[in-house]
C-alpha atoms as one frame of an Amber mdcrd trajectory, in Angstrom:
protein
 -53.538  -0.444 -26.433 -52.706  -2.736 -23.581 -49.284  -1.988 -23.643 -49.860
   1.593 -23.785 -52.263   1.640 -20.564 -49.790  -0.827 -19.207 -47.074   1.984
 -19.181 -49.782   5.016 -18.434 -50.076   2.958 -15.254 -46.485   2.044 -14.403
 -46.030   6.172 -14.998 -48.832   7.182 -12.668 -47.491   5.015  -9.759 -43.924
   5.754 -10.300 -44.915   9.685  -9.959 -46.614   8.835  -6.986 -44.320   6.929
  -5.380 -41.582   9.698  -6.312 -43.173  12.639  -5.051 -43.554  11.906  -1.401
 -39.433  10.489  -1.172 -38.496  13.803  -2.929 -40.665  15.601  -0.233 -39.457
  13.661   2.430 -35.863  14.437   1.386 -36.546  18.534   1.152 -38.178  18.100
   4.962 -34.715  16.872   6.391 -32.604  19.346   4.756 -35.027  22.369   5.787
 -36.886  20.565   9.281 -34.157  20.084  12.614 -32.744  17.186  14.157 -36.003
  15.641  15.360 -36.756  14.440  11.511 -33.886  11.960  11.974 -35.730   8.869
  11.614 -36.390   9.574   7.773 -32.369  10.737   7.157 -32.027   6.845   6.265
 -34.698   6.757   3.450 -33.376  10.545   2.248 -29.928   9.730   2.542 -29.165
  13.178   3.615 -27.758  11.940   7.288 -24.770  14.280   6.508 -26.843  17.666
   5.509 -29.259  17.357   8.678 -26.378  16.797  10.838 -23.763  19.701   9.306
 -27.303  22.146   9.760 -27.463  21.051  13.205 -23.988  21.602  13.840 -24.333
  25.264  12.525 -27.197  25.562  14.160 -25.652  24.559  17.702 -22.462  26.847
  16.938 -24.458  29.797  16.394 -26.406  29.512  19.822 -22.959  28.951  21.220
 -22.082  32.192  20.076 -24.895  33.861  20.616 -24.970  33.374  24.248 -21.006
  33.721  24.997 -20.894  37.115  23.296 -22.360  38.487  26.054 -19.926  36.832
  28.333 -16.655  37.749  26.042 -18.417  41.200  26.930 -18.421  41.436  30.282
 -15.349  39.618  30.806 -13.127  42.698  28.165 -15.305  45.178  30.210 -14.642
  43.795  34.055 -10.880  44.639  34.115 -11.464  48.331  33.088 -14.125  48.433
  36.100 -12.100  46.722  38.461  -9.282  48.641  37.413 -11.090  51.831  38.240
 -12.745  50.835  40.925  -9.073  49.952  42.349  -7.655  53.114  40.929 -10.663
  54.839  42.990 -10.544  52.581  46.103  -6.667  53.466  46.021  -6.863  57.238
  46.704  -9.216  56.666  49.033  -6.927  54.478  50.887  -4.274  56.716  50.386
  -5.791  59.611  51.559  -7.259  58.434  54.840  -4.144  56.458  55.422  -2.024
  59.551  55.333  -3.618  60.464  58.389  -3.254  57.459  61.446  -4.949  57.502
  64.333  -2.980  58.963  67.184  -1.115  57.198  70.035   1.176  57.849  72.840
   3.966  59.224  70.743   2.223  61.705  69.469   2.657  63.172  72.882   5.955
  63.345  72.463   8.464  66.304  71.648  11.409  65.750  70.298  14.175  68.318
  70.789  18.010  67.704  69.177  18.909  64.334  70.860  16.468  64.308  73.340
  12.379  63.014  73.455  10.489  64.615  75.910   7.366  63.626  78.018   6.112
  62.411  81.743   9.180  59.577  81.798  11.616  61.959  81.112  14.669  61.512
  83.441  15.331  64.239  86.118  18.989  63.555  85.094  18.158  64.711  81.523
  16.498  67.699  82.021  19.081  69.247  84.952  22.118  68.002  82.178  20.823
  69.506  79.270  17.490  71.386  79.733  18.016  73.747  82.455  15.879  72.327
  85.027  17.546  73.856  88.688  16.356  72.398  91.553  15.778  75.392  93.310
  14.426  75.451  97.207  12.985  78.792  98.031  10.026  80.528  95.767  11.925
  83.556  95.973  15.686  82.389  94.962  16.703  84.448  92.037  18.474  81.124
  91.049  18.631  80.300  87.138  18.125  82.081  83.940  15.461  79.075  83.049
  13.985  78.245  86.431  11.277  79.586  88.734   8.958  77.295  91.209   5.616
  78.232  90.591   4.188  76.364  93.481   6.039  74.806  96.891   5.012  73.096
 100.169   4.400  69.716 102.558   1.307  67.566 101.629   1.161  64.477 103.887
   4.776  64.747 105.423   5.753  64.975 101.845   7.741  68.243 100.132   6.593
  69.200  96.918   8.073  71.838  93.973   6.057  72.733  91.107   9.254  73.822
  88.618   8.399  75.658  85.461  11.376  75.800  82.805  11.707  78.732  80.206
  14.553  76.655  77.489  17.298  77.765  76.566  15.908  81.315  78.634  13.121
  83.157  79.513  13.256  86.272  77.472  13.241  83.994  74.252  12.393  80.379
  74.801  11.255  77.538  72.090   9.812  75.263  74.597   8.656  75.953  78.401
   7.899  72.585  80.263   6.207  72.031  83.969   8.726  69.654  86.138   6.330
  68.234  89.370   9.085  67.146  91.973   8.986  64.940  95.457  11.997  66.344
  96.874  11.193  63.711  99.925  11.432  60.416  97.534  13.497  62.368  94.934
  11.043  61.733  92.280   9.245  64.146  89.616   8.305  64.013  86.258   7.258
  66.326  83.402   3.629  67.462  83.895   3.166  69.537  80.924   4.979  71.270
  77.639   4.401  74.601  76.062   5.482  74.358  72.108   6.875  77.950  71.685
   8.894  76.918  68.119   9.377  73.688  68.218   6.662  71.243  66.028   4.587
  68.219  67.469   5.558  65.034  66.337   4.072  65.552  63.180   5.178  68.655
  62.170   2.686  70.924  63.486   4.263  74.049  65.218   2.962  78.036  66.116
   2.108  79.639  62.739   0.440  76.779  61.115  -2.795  77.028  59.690  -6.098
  75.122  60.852  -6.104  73.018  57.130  -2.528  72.075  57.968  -3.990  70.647
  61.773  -6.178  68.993  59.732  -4.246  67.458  57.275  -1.604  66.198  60.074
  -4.729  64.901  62.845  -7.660  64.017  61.084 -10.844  62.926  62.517  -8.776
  62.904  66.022  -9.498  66.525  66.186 -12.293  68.359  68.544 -12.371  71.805
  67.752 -14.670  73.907  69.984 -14.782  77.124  69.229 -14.470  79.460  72.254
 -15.360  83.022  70.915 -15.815  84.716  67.790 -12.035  84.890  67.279 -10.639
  81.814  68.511 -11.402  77.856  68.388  -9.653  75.800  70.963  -8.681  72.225
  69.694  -7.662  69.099  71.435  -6.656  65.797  70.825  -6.696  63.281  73.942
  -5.529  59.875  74.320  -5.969  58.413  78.131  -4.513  61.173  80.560  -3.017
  62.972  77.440  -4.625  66.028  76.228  -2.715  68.165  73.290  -4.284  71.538
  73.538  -3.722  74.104  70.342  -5.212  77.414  70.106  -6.259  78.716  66.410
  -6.378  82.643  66.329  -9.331  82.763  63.413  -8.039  86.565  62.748  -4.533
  85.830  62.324  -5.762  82.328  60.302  -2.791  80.869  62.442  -2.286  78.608
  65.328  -0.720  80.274  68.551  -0.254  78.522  71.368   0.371  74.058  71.310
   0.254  72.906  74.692   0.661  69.097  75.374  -0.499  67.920  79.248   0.442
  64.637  80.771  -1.466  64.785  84.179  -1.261  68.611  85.623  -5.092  67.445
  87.485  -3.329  64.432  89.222   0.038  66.340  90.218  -2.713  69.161  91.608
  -4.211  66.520  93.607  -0.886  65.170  94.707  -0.452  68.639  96.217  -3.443
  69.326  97.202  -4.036  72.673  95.647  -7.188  74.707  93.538  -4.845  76.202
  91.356  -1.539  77.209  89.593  -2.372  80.811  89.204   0.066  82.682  91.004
């Protein structure tokens, strides 16, 4: 009997030493990282830490799939946003701001404005330096105005090239016949285009296209808008028949007030 409550006993304490190390064990396996200080007694140090490690890994992931996300999906926006920003750029671009040499007209060899050489326009635009208002004189030359201002003598020359009866381009020469000094005041485009390609017969959308924002358009009457474009003393005027749907008349003026001034007269009317 005594050896048989002698084992009963040994049994009773060996299940209850058993059953808290088993549970002990199960914790680490199932419980994180912070049950480390019983791995040693489980002896499951390698389980806890390979269920950390997954556990780690998969946060990892987690977290950067979001960034893998945005990171496949940012060149596509940039991309457009390029593609976008691109026409945009191209478009406005196109259309420069304008500047002194829009002012001038080029003809064959030749670019004309207000520093135009007298020597060039008597050689090979017509220009006769006629003396008296009434002088039949040239097939391209009349003086529209003549006198003395200040002991100085003055010719307002207008010049119908290569004629009158059918010219492309009719230009205003202001002369000091004292100092023997003028200079090109103004230019009538009759058939020959602006620096950029805009000539008599053109619509408005192609005046747009060419000038841009540098337009003012003010529209006179019901039929016709009169547009300019002005840089300084420069003033580019262009008249836009609205019936027609065509421009008619591109003058470009250099200084016409100042030469007035300089001759002390109202007006060029004759």
């Amino acid at each position: 009997m005594k050896t048989i409550r002698k084992l009963l006993f040994i049994a009773v304490i060996l299940i209850v030493v058993y059953v808290p190390i088993s549970g002990c064990g199960k914790d680490v396996n199932t419980v994180s990282t912070s049950s480390q200080s019983f791995d040693s007694i489980s002896g499951n140090t390698s389980e806890t830490s390979a269920i950390s490690t997954t556990s780690s890994t998969s946060t990892h992931i987690e977290t950067s799939v979001p960034t893998v996300k945005s990171a496949d999906s940012s060149p596509s926006t940039s991309a457009s946003s390029s593609t976008i920003s691109g026409k945009s750029q191209t478009t406005t671009s196109d259309i420069k701001s304008i500047s002194c040499k829009d002012f001038d007209v080029y003809y064959k060899d030749i670019i004309l404005n207000n520093k135009t050489s007298l020597e060039v326009l008597t050689e090979k635009l017509g220009l006769t330096l006629l003396e008296d208002p009434l002088e039949e004189g040239s097939e391209t030359t009349s003086i529209r105005v003549a006198g003395c201002v200040n002991d100085m003598d003055y010719y307002w020359y207008q010049v119908s090239y290569p004629n009158r009866e059918s010219p492309v381009i009719i230009y205003d020469y202001f002369y000091n016949s004292t100092n023997n000094i003028g200079r090109i005041v103004s230019i009538d485009l009759k058939s020959i285009p602006t620096s950029r390609g805009i000539a008599v017969g053109n619509t408005f959308e192609e005046l747009k296209n060419k000038y841009g924002k540098d337009i003012v358009s003010k529209p006179n009457t019901k039929t016709t808008n009169y547009i300019r474009l002005m840089l300084n003393e420069n003033e580019m005027r262009v008249v836009y028949e609205k019936n027609l749907g065509k421009i008619t008349d591109i003058h470009i003026d250099y200084d016409t007030g100042e030469a007035m001034e300089e001759m002390d007269i109202a007006s060029l009317e004759d």
